[in-house]
Coordinates of C-alpha atoms in Angstrom, one line a residue:
Chain A
M1301 CA 0.0 0.0 0.0
S1302 CA 1.3 3.4 -0.9
D1303 CA 2.2 5.7 1.9
L1304 CA 0.0 8.3 0.2
L1305 CA -3.0 6.3 1.1
L1306 CA -2.1 6.3 4.8
P1307 CA -3.8 8.9 6.9
P1308 CA -1.5 12.0 7.2
E1309 CA -1.2 11.6 10.9
L1310 CA 0.4 8.2 10.3
R1311 CA 2.6 9.4 7.5
Y1312 CA 4.0 12.1 9.7
A1313 CA 3.7 10.2 13.0
G1314 CA 7.5 9.7 13.3
I1315 CA 8.3 13.3 12.7
I1316 CA 5.5 14.5 15.0
E1317 CA 6.8 12.3 17.8
Q1318 CA 10.4 13.5 17.3
R1319 CA 9.4 17.2 17.2
K1320 CA 7.4 17.5 20.4
N1321 CA 8.2 21.0 21.7
E1322 CA 9.3 21.6 25.2
D1323 CA 6.1 23.4 26.1
G1324 CA 4.2 20.2 25.2
S1325 CA 2.8 21.6 22.0
E1326 CA 2.9 19.3 19.0
L1327 CA 3.2 19.5 15.3
S1328 CA 0.0 19.0 13.3
V1329 CA -0.9 17.9 9.9
L1330 CA -3.3 19.9 7.8
N1331 CA -5.0 18.9 4.6
L1332 CA -5.3 22.0 2.3
G1333 CA -7.6 20.7 -0.4
P1334 CA -8.2 18.7 -2.6
T1335 CA -11.4 20.8 -2.9
H1336 CA -10.9 24.1 -1.3
P1337 CA -11.5 27.6 -2.9
A1338 CA -8.0 28.6 -2.3
T1339 CA -6.5 25.7 -4.2
H1340 CA -8.0 27.0 -7.5
G1341 CA -8.7 23.5 -8.6
I1342 CA -8.6 19.9 -7.4
F1343 CA -5.2 19.2 -5.8
Q1344 CA -4.2 18.5 -2.3
N1345 CA -1.5 19.8 -0.1
I1346 CA -0.7 17.9 3.0
L1347 CA 1.1 20.3 5.2
L1348 CA 3.1 19.6 8.4
M1349 CA 2.5 22.6 10.6
D1350 CA 4.1 24.1 13.7
G1351 CA 1.3 26.3 14.8
E1352 CA 0.7 28.6 11.8
R1353 CA 4.1 27.9 10.3
I1354 CA 4.6 25.4 7.5
I1355 CA 7.4 22.9 8.2
D1356 CA 7.0 20.5 5.4
G1357 CA 4.4 19.5 2.8
E1358 CA 3.6 17.4 -0.1
G1359 CA 1.5 18.1 -3.1
T1360 CA -0.8 15.4 -4.6
V1361 CA -2.2 15.8 -8.1
G1362 CA -4.0 13.6 -10.5
Y1363 CA -7.6 14.1 -9.3
I1364 CA -8.9 15.2 -12.8
H1365 CA -6.3 13.4 -15.0
R1366 CA -8.1 12.8 -18.3
A1367 CA -5.4 11.0 -20.3
F1368 CA -5.0 13.7 -23.0
E1369 CA -1.8 12.2 -24.3
K1370 CA -3.3 8.7 -24.7
I1371 CA -6.4 10.2 -26.4
A1372 CA -4.2 12.2 -28.7
E1373 CA -2.6 9.1 -29.9
N1374 CA -6.0 7.8 -31.0
R1375 CA -7.4 10.8 -32.8
P1376 CA -6.9 12.5 -36.1
F1377 CA -5.1 15.9 -35.8
Y1378 CA -8.2 18.1 -35.9
Q1379 CA -9.8 16.2 -33.1
I1380 CA -6.8 17.0 -30.8
T1381 CA -7.6 20.7 -30.7
P1382 CA -10.5 20.3 -28.1
L1383 CA -7.9 18.6 -25.8
T1384 CA -5.7 21.6 -25.9
D1385 CA -8.6 23.9 -25.1
R1386 CA -9.1 22.1 -21.9
M1387 CA -5.6 22.4 -20.5
N1388 CA -5.2 26.1 -19.4
Y1389 CA -8.8 27.0 -20.1
C1390 CA -8.2 30.6 -19.0
S1391 CA -6.3 31.2 -22.2
S1392 CA -7.4 28.4 -24.5
P1393 CA -6.7 30.2 -27.8
I1394 CA -3.0 30.2 -27.1
N1395 CA -3.1 26.5 -26.7
N1396 CA -5.1 26.1 -30.0
M1397 CA -2.7 28.3 -31.9
G1398 CA 0.3 26.5 -30.4
W1399 CA -1.1 23.2 -31.6
W1400 CA -1.8 24.5 -35.1
M1401 CA 1.7 26.0 -35.3
T1402 CA 3.2 22.7 -34.3
L1403 CA 1.4 20.9 -37.1
E1404 CA 2.3 23.6 -39.6
K1405 CA 5.9 23.2 -38.6
A1406 CA 5.6 19.4 -39.2
L1407 CA 3.9 20.0 -42.6
G1408 CA 6.1 22.9 -43.7
I1409 CA 3.1 25.2 -44.2
E1410 CA 3.7 29.0 -44.5
V1411 CA 0.8 31.0 -42.9
P1412 CA -0.2 34.3 -44.6
K1413 CA 0.7 37.5 -42.8
R1414 CA -2.9 38.5 -42.1
A1415 CA -3.6 35.2 -40.3
Q1416 CA -0.4 35.5 -38.3
Y1417 CA -1.4 39.0 -37.1
L1418 CA -4.9 37.8 -36.3
R1419 CA -3.3 35.0 -34.3
V1420 CA -1.1 37.5 -32.4
I1421 CA -4.2 39.6 -31.5
V1422 CA -6.2 36.6 -30.3
M1423 CA -3.2 35.2 -28.3
E1424 CA -2.6 38.5 -26.6
L1425 CA -6.3 38.8 -25.8
A1426 CA -6.0 35.4 -24.2
R1427 CA -3.0 36.5 -22.2
I1428 CA -4.9 39.5 -20.9
A1429 CA -7.8 37.3 -19.9
D1430 CA -5.5 34.9 -18.2
H1431 CA -3.7 37.7 -16.2
I1432 CA -7.1 39.3 -15.3
I1433 CA -8.1 36.1 -13.7
C1434 CA -4.9 35.4 -11.9
N1435 CA -4.3 38.9 -10.5
S1436 CA -7.9 39.6 -9.6
V1437 CA -8.2 36.3 -7.8
L1438 CA -4.9 36.9 -6.0
G1439 CA -6.7 40.0 -4.6
V1440 CA -9.6 37.8 -3.6
D1441 CA -7.3 35.3 -1.9
T1442 CA -5.7 38.1 0.1
G1443 CA -9.1 39.6 1.1
A1444 CA -9.9 42.2 -1.6
L1445 CA -12.9 41.3 -3.6
T1446 CA -13.5 44.8 -5.1
G1447 CA -10.7 44.6 -7.7
F1448 CA -12.0 41.3 -8.9
L1449 CA -15.5 42.8 -9.5
Y1450 CA -14.0 45.7 -11.3
V1451 CA -12.0 43.8 -13.9
F1452 CA -13.8 40.5 -14.3
Q1453 CA -16.4 41.9 -16.6
Y1454 CA -13.6 42.6 -19.1
R1455 CA -12.8 38.9 -19.3
E1456 CA -16.4 38.5 -20.4
K1457 CA -15.9 41.2 -23.0
I1458 CA -12.9 39.2 -24.3
Y1459 CA -15.0 36.1 -24.4
E1460 CA -17.5 38.0 -26.5
I1461 CA -14.8 38.7 -29.0
Y1462 CA -13.9 35.0 -29.1
E1463 CA -17.5 34.3 -29.6
E1464 CA -17.7 36.6 -32.6
I1465 CA -14.6 35.0 -34.1
C1466 CA -15.4 31.3 -33.6
G1467 CA -18.7 30.9 -31.9
A1468 CA -17.4 29.6 -28.5
R1469 CA -16.3 31.4 -25.4
L1470 CA -14.3 29.3 -23.0
T1471 CA -13.2 26.2 -24.9
T1472 CA -12.7 28.0 -28.2
N1473 CA -11.4 25.3 -30.6
M1474 CA -10.3 28.3 -32.7
G1475 CA -8.5 28.2 -36.0
R1476 CA -7.5 25.7 -38.6
I1477 CA -4.3 24.3 -40.0
G1478 CA -3.0 27.3 -42.0
G1479 CA -5.1 30.1 -40.4
F1480 CA -8.7 30.7 -39.4
E1481 CA -12.0 29.2 -40.3
R1482 CA -13.3 32.5 -41.6
D1483 CA -12.1 36.1 -41.7
W1484 CA -13.1 38.2 -38.7
S1485 CA -16.3 40.1 -39.0
P1486 CA -16.5 43.9 -38.7
L1487 CA -18.4 43.3 -35.4
A1488 CA -15.4 41.4 -33.9
F1489 CA -13.1 44.4 -34.7
E1490 CA -15.7 46.8 -33.3
K1491 CA -15.8 44.8 -30.0
L1492 CA -12.0 44.7 -30.0
N1493 CA -11.8 48.5 -30.4
T1494 CA -14.4 49.0 -27.6
L1495 CA -12.3 46.8 -25.3
L1496 CA -9.2 48.8 -26.2
E1497 CA -10.9 52.0 -25.2
E1498 CA -12.7 50.9 -22.1
F1499 CA -10.4 48.4 -20.5
P1500 CA -7.2 50.5 -19.9
P1501 CA -8.7 53.0 -17.4
I1502 CA -10.3 50.1 -15.4
W1503 CA -7.0 48.2 -15.4
R1504 CA -5.3 51.4 -14.2
E1505 CA -7.8 51.6 -11.4
F1506 CA -7.3 48.0 -10.5
E1507 CA -3.5 48.6 -10.2
N1508 CA -4.1 51.7 -8.1
L1509 CA -6.3 49.7 -5.8
L1510 CA -3.8 47.0 -5.0
T1511 CA -0.2 47.9 -6.1
R1512 CA 0.4 50.4 -3.3
N1513 CA -2.1 49.0 -0.9
R1514 CA -0.5 48.5 2.5
I1515 CA -2.4 45.4 3.4
F1516 CA -1.9 43.8 0.0
M1517 CA 1.8 44.6 0.1
D1518 CA 2.2 43.1 3.6
R1519 CA 0.4 40.0 2.4
T1520 CA 2.6 39.5 -0.7
I1521 CA 6.0 41.1 -0.3
N1522 CA 8.6 38.4 0.7
V1523 CA 5.9 35.8 0.4
G1524 CA 6.7 32.6 -1.5
P1525 CA 9.9 33.9 -3.0
I1526 CA 12.1 31.9 -5.3
A1527 CA 15.6 32.9 -6.5
A1528 CA 16.4 33.0 -10.2
E1529 CA 18.8 30.0 -10.2
K1530 CA 16.4 27.8 -8.3
A1531 CA 13.5 28.9 -10.5
I1532 CA 15.5 27.9 -13.6
S1533 CA 16.4 24.5 -12.1
Y1534 CA 12.8 24.0 -11.3
G1535 CA 11.9 24.7 -15.0
F1536 CA 10.1 28.0 -14.4
T1537 CA 9.2 30.1 -17.4
G1538 CA 6.7 32.8 -18.1
P1539 CA 5.7 35.5 -15.6
N1540 CA 6.8 33.3 -12.6
L1541 CA 10.3 33.3 -13.9
R1542 CA 10.4 36.9 -15.0
A1543 CA 9.3 37.9 -11.5
A1544 CA 12.6 36.5 -10.4
G1545 CA 14.5 38.8 -12.7
V1546 CA 15.1 36.6 -15.8
D1547 CA 13.9 38.2 -19.0
Y1548 CA 13.1 34.9 -20.8
D1549 CA 10.2 35.1 -23.2
I1550 CA 9.6 32.8 -26.1
R1551 CA 8.0 35.6 -28.1
V1552 CA 11.4 37.2 -28.1
M1553 CA 13.7 34.2 -28.0
Q1554 CA 12.1 32.3 -30.8
P1555 CA 9.5 34.6 -32.4
Y1556 CA 6.6 32.8 -34.0
S1557 CA 3.6 34.1 -35.8
S1558 CA 5.3 37.4 -36.7
Y1559 CA 6.0 38.5 -33.1
E1560 CA 9.3 39.9 -34.4
D1561 CA 7.2 42.7 -36.1
F1562 CA 6.1 44.2 -32.8
E1563 CA 7.8 46.4 -30.3
F1564 CA 7.3 45.4 -26.7
D1565 CA 9.2 45.1 -23.4
I1566 CA 9.6 42.2 -21.1
P1567 CA 8.6 43.2 -17.6
V1568 CA 10.8 41.7 -15.0
G1569 CA 10.8 41.6 -11.2
K1570 CA 13.6 41.3 -8.7
S1571 CA 12.9 39.0 -5.8
G1572 CA 10.6 36.4 -7.3
D1573 CA 8.0 36.9 -4.6
T1574 CA 4.3 37.0 -4.8
Y1575 CA 4.2 40.8 -5.2
D1576 CA 6.7 40.7 -8.1
R1577 CA 4.6 38.0 -9.8
F1578 CA 1.6 40.3 -9.4
C1579 CA 3.4 43.3 -10.8
V1580 CA 4.9 41.4 -13.7
R1581 CA 1.5 40.2 -14.8
N1582 CA 0.1 43.7 -14.4
A1583 CA 2.8 45.1 -16.6
E1584 CA 2.4 42.3 -19.2
V1585 CA -1.2 43.3 -19.7
W1586 CA -0.1 46.8 -20.8
E1587 CA 2.4 45.2 -23.2
S1588 CA -0.3 42.9 -24.6
L1589 CA -2.6 45.9 -25.2
S1590 CA 0.3 47.6 -27.0
I1591 CA 0.9 44.6 -29.2
I1592 CA -2.8 44.4 -30.1
K1593 CA -2.9 48.1 -31.1
Q1594 CA 0.2 47.7 -33.2
A1595 CA -1.2 44.6 -34.9
L1596 CA -4.5 46.3 -35.6
A1597 CA -2.7 49.4 -37.0
K1598 CA -0.7 47.4 -39.5
L1599 CA -3.0 44.5 -40.1
P1600 CA -2.3 43.3 -43.7
E1601 CA -5.0 42.6 -46.2
G1602 CA -4.9 39.3 -47.9
P1603 CA -6.0 35.7 -47.3
Y1604 CA -6.8 34.6 -43.7
H1605 CA -5.6 31.0 -44.3
A1606 CA -2.9 29.2 -46.2
D1607 CA -3.8 27.6 -49.5
V1608 CA -3.5 23.9 -48.4
P1609 CA -6.6 22.1 -49.4
D1610 CA -5.2 18.8 -48.2
Y1611 CA -5.2 20.1 -44.6
Y1612 CA -7.5 23.1 -44.4
L1613 CA -11.1 22.3 -43.8
P1614 CA -13.3 23.8 -46.5
P1615 CA -15.9 26.4 -45.5
K1616 CA -19.2 24.9 -44.5
D1617 CA -21.3 26.4 -47.3
E1618 CA -18.9 24.9 -49.9
V1619 CA -19.1 21.5 -48.1
Y1620 CA -22.9 21.6 -48.5
N1621 CA -22.9 22.7 -52.2
N1622 CA -19.7 21.4 -53.8
M1623 CA -18.8 17.8 -54.2
E1624 CA -15.0 18.4 -54.2
A1625 CA -15.2 20.3 -51.0
L1626 CA -17.3 17.6 -49.4
I1627 CA -14.7 15.0 -50.4
Y1628 CA -11.9 17.1 -48.9
H1629 CA -13.9 17.7 -45.8
F1630 CA -14.6 14.0 -45.4
K1631 CA -11.0 13.0 -46.0
I1632 CA -9.6 15.5 -43.5
V1633 CA -12.2 14.8 -40.8
M1634 CA -11.6 11.0 -41.1
G1635 CA -7.9 11.6 -41.0
E1636 CA -7.2 10.1 -44.4
V1637 CA -4.5 12.7 -45.2
P1638 CA -1.5 11.8 -43.3
V1639 CA 1.3 13.9 -41.8
P1640 CA 4.7 12.9 -43.0
V1641 CA 7.0 10.9 -40.7
T1642 CA 8.8 13.5 -38.6
E1643 CA 9.1 14.9 -35.1
V1644 CA 8.6 18.5 -33.9
Y1645 CA 8.9 20.5 -30.7
H1646 CA 7.2 23.8 -30.9
P1647 CA 6.9 26.1 -27.9
V1648 CA 4.7 29.2 -27.4
E1649 CA 4.5 31.7 -24.7
G1650 CA 1.4 30.6 -22.9
G1651 CA -0.4 32.7 -20.3
N1652 CA 1.6 31.0 -17.7
G1653 CA 4.9 30.1 -19.4
E1654 CA 6.4 28.0 -22.0
L1655 CA 3.8 25.7 -23.4
G1656 CA 5.5 23.1 -25.6
F1657 CA 4.1 20.5 -28.0
Y1658 CA 6.3 17.5 -28.8
L1659 CA 4.8 15.7 -31.7
V1660 CA 6.1 12.4 -33.2
T1661 CA 4.3 11.1 -36.4
D1662 CA 4.7 7.9 -38.2
G1663 CA 2.8 8.7 -41.3
S1664 CA -0.5 7.4 -40.1
R1665 CA -3.8 9.3 -39.4
T1666 CA -2.9 9.9 -35.7
A1667 CA 0.1 11.1 -33.8
Y1668 CA 2.4 8.3 -32.7
R1669 CA 3.2 10.3 -29.6
L1670 CA 2.2 13.8 -28.5
H1671 CA 3.6 15.2 -25.3
F1672 CA 2.5 18.5 -23.8
R1673 CA 5.0 20.5 -21.9
R1674 CA 2.6 22.0 -19.4
P1675 CA 4.0 25.0 -17.4
C1676 CA 1.5 24.5 -14.5
F1677 CA 2.8 20.9 -14.0
I1678 CA 6.3 22.2 -13.8
Y1679 CA 5.6 25.0 -11.3
Y1680 CA 3.6 23.1 -8.8
Q1681 CA 6.4 20.8 -7.8
A1682 CA 8.2 23.9 -6.5
F1683 CA 5.3 24.9 -4.3
N1684 CA 6.4 22.9 -1.2
D1685 CA 9.8 24.4 -1.5
M1686 CA 8.5 28.0 -1.8
V1687 CA 6.2 27.9 1.3
Q1688 CA 8.5 26.1 3.8
G1689 CA 9.0 28.3 6.8
Q1690 CA 6.1 30.5 5.8
M1691 CA 2.7 31.0 7.4
L1692 CA -0.4 29.2 6.2
S1693 CA -1.9 32.3 4.8
D1694 CA 1.2 32.9 2.8
A1695 CA 0.7 29.5 1.1
I1696 CA -2.7 30.7 -0.1
A1697 CA -1.2 33.8 -1.7
T1698 CA 1.8 31.9 -3.1
L1699 CA -0.4 29.3 -4.8
S1700 CA -2.7 32.0 -6.2
S1701 CA 0.2 34.0 -7.6
L1702 CA 1.7 30.9 -9.3
N1703 CA -1.5 30.7 -11.4
V1704 CA -1.6 26.9 -11.3
I1705 CA -4.6 25.7 -13.4
A1706 CA -5.7 22.2 -12.5
G1707 CA -6.8 21.5 -16.0
E1708 CA -3.3 21.9 -17.3
L1709 CA -1.6 20.4 -14.3
D1710 CA -3.5 17.1 -14.7
A1711 CA -3.7 16.8 -18.4
Chain B
M934 CA 28.8 34.2 -31.9
A935 CA 26.0 31.8 -31.6
L936 CA 26.7 28.2 -30.8
E937 CA 26.8 26.2 -34.0
T938 CA 25.3 22.7 -34.2
A939 CA 28.5 21.5 -35.7
V940 CA 30.4 22.7 -32.6
I941 CA 28.0 20.8 -30.4
Q942 CA 28.3 17.7 -32.4
N943 CA 32.1 17.8 -32.6
T944 CA 32.5 18.7 -28.9
L945 CA 30.3 15.8 -27.8
A946 CA 32.0 13.4 -30.2
D947 CA 35.4 14.4 -28.9
Q948 CA 34.4 14.2 -25.3
F949 CA 32.3 11.1 -25.3
G950 CA 33.2 9.1 -28.5
A951 CA 30.8 6.2 -29.1
K952 CA 28.6 7.2 -26.2
V953 CA 26.9 9.7 -28.4
S954 CA 25.7 8.9 -31.9
N955 CA 23.2 9.4 -34.7
F956 CA 23.3 13.2 -35.0
Q957 CA 20.5 14.6 -37.1
Q958 CA 19.1 18.0 -37.7
I959 CA 15.3 17.5 -37.5
H960 CA 13.5 20.7 -38.4
D961 CA 15.1 23.3 -36.1
I962 CA 16.6 21.0 -33.4
L963 CA 19.8 19.0 -33.4
T964 CA 18.9 15.5 -32.3
F965 CA 21.2 12.7 -31.2
E966 CA 21.3 9.5 -29.2
V967 CA 23.1 8.9 -25.9
N968 CA 23.8 5.5 -24.4
T969 CA 21.4 4.9 -21.6
D970 CA 24.1 4.4 -19.0
D971 CA 25.7 7.7 -19.9
I972 CA 22.8 10.1 -19.9
K973 CA 23.7 11.7 -16.5
E974 CA 27.3 12.3 -17.5
V975 CA 26.4 13.7 -20.9
M976 CA 23.7 16.0 -19.6
G977 CA 25.9 17.2 -16.7
F978 CA 28.6 18.1 -19.3
L979 CA 26.1 19.9 -21.5
R980 CA 24.9 21.9 -18.5
D981 CA 28.3 22.8 -17.0
D982 CA 30.6 23.1 -20.0
K983 CA 31.5 26.7 -20.7
T984 CA 30.8 26.4 -24.4
M985 CA 27.7 24.2 -24.2
R986 CA 25.8 26.0 -21.4
F987 CA 22.6 24.1 -21.8
N988 CA 21.2 25.6 -18.6
F989 CA 17.6 24.6 -18.9
L990 CA 15.9 21.2 -19.1
T991 CA 12.8 22.1 -21.0
D992 CA 11.1 18.8 -21.2
L993 CA 11.4 15.1 -20.9
C994 CA 9.1 12.3 -21.8
G995 CA 8.9 8.6 -22.5
M996 CA 8.3 6.7 -25.8
H997 CA 7.2 3.1 -26.5
F998 CA 8.2 1.2 -29.7
P999 CA 6.8 -2.3 -29.2
D1000 CA 7.7 -3.3 -32.7
A1001 CA 11.4 -2.4 -32.4
V1002 CA 14.2 -4.8 -31.5
P1003 CA 14.1 -5.7 -27.8
E1004 CA 16.9 -3.4 -26.7
R1005 CA 15.2 -0.3 -28.2
Q1006 CA 11.6 -0.8 -27.2
F1007 CA 11.5 2.2 -24.8
G1008 CA 12.8 5.6 -25.3
M1009 CA 13.4 8.7 -23.2
V1010 CA 13.5 12.1 -25.0
Y1011 CA 15.1 15.1 -23.3
H1012 CA 14.8 18.7 -24.7
M1013 CA 17.5 21.0 -23.4
H1014 CA 17.9 24.7 -24.1
N1015 CA 20.9 27.0 -24.0
W1016 CA 19.4 30.4 -23.2
M1017 CA 22.6 32.4 -23.8
D1018 CA 23.0 31.2 -27.4
N1019 CA 19.4 30.3 -27.8
V1020 CA 19.9 26.8 -29.0
R1021 CA 17.8 23.8 -28.4
I1022 CA 18.8 20.1 -28.6
R1023 CA 17.0 16.9 -28.3
I1024 CA 18.6 13.8 -26.7
K1025 CA 17.3 10.3 -27.0
C1026 CA 18.0 7.2 -25.0
F1027 CA 16.7 3.8 -25.8
M1028 CA 16.1 1.1 -23.3
D1029 CA 15.4 -2.6 -23.1
G1030 CA 11.8 -3.7 -23.5
E1031 CA 11.9 -6.2 -20.6
K1032 CA 13.6 -3.9 -18.0
P1033 CA 13.5 -0.2 -18.9
E1034 CA 15.9 1.5 -16.6
I1035 CA 17.8 4.8 -16.8
D1036 CA 19.5 7.1 -14.3
S1037 CA 17.5 9.9 -12.8
V1038 CA 18.7 13.4 -13.7
T1039 CA 17.0 15.0 -10.7
G1040 CA 20.4 15.7 -9.3
L1041 CA 21.1 18.0 -12.2
F1042 CA 17.7 19.6 -12.7
L1043 CA 15.0 19.9 -10.1
S1044 CA 12.4 20.1 -12.8
A1045 CA 13.1 16.4 -13.7
N1046 CA 11.5 15.2 -10.5
W1047 CA 7.8 15.2 -11.3
Q1048 CA 8.4 14.7 -15.0
E1049 CA 10.3 11.5 -14.3
R1050 CA 7.5 10.4 -12.0
E1051 CA 5.0 11.1 -14.7
T1052 CA 7.0 9.0 -17.2
Y1053 CA 7.3 6.2 -14.7
D1054 CA 3.6 6.5 -14.1
F1055 CA 2.7 6.1 -17.8
F1056 CA 5.4 3.9 -19.2
G1057 CA 6.9 2.1 -16.2
I1058 CA 10.4 3.3 -16.9
I1059 CA 12.5 3.1 -13.7
F1060 CA 14.6 6.1 -12.9
K1061 CA 17.5 4.9 -10.8
G1062 CA 18.3 7.3 -8.0
H1063 CA 15.0 9.2 -8.1
P1064 CA 14.2 10.4 -4.6
Q1065 CA 10.5 9.5 -4.7
L1066 CA 9.6 7.3 -7.7
K1067 CA 5.9 6.7 -7.3
R1068 CA 2.8 7.3 -9.4
I1069 CA 1.7 10.9 -9.8
L1070 CA -1.3 11.2 -12.0
N1071 CA -2.8 7.8 -11.9
M1072 CA -4.0 5.7 -9.0
D1073 CA -1.4 4.0 -6.9
E1074 CA -3.2 0.6 -7.2
M1075 CA -2.9 0.5 -11.0
V1076 CA -0.8 -2.4 -12.3
S1077 CA -0.5 -1.4 -15.9
F1078 CA 1.3 1.5 -17.5
P1079 CA -1.3 3.1 -19.7
M1080 CA 0.8 4.9 -22.3
R1081 CA 2.4 1.7 -23.4
K1082 CA 1.0 0.8 -26.8
E1083 CA -0.4 -2.5 -25.8
F1084 CA -3.0 -0.8 -23.7
P1085 CA -5.9 0.3 -25.9
L1086 CA -7.7 3.6 -25.2
E1087 CA -11.1 1.9 -25.1
D1088 CA -12.4 -1.4 -24.0
G1089 CA -11.6 -3.9 -26.8
G1090 CA -14.9 -5.7 -26.1
R1091 CA -17.0 -2.8 -27.3
T1092 CA -18.6 -3.3 -30.7
D1093 CA -20.4 0.0 -31.1
K1094 CA -17.2 1.7 -32.0
D1095 CA -15.7 -0.8 -34.3
D1096 CA -13.7 1.1 -36.9
R1097 CA -14.6 -1.4 -39.6
F1098 CA -18.2 -0.1 -39.5
F1099 CA -16.9 3.3 -40.5
G1100 CA -15.0 2.1 -43.5
R1101 CA -11.6 1.8 -41.9
T1102 CA -9.3 -1.1 -42.1
T1103 CA -6.0 -1.8 -40.4
D1104 CA -4.3 -0.5 -43.5
N1105 CA -5.7 3.0 -43.3
C1106 CA -5.9 3.3 -39.6

């Protein structure tokens, strides 16, 4: 029987016995989770506590494991997109685009500039939505609900833009191999422009509410810090690494989808604590807004998808009225058009760090192996290390600022 | 000057001889094989050498090739990244189908810990020297390793999802 199945008081019994304090007080074991509002998903932390202070702990995951990699080995490539939606569901378009780009790299498909710019816009919108959720919920976890109420409606506005583009809001399944299913409607651009006008003052207000707030600063500064060297060894990327002072960003290191055409800074922190992670995400929202404005300003005319009939699903009205389109549609949906034998690793800068797709194909209708490099899975193993010696309430703030999404952790 | 792939290949060949082999450029990543027993040594060199500087273990995962020769039925794939020169490499190790074992690299990179546990969980590959090698995403009581190819996704007894009814045969599946 695994020791994980033992009741925690038995697992830690030896340590508790050894560590009896002189005043007679004892260590205690606390289960934080699996289902607790502060864990942001279903995972458990078994903490060994000396009063309010955390001495040791262990994270247990796997409660919603859905076997994505196994399913991916048994599905044609278009049917893998819904799996990527459901990993980091706060920024699912980034996952979708990352998957399409991986396939395009394997197939050697060049995507038109317009489609690349549209992808950049939608990926930055997804990053903003992701950071809105993370930072506003960090406020909630430290006792400030107001900021959450201010900004959360703008996540809805972003979802309305998604809805206009692809018909879905949360699990978007957006795009196709080679570009988008259809060009964006004028209403999508109208909604986007409204967001760009209305959102910045609200985000500024949100920052004013928390960034110099004495209580919030006390709750987050020097809480859950991680030094740069250790963060790198733990495999940190994204805002959590940048908060420790390392300016590593895939969009700059290995630009994809025309990111090299845009000017933007990489915000970095210093100490890698919860406050720095909050500030880095705040600053990244401004950079994302700037990228979207630049992309809109120089959005090229032209096709919104590559001319690859073997892989690009034909538009629905053609499928209904044109025999050739129907045949192509059928062949693609049934996975009859194979991907050549190859292997590809493609990373994108997800909302939470480097999201990588390692695809191995054997020439058949399905992937031979598809491995997702999920940043949340990588971060969470450092959690125990980051909270040792801290107070229980610090663990809540630290977990919140790491932005661990259970859907991605347990893929 | 950026680190050239030829420099990586020559340095590794000089340093390790036959322990490293089969260098190929696959898309944008230099890929090569390392003898299973030497992975820790080679990866440590790649991390610490002043020219190589592969400071980041991006990813690791297992592979299963049931149709390969017995000594190459399991594989480990490591992706490393040199941030200073912005170069990525892919390292592959192949293991015996009966007893897949490889050294753990948790001593070199802390990030390997859970990723190796995940690989053990799904493929049953044993990581020698791992501090806590136990299942991570699946139940502890499971006896099979579900990512191995012999375990089907769905119950083989089901007839309602038989591919033959949808026009597929083993040739086009």
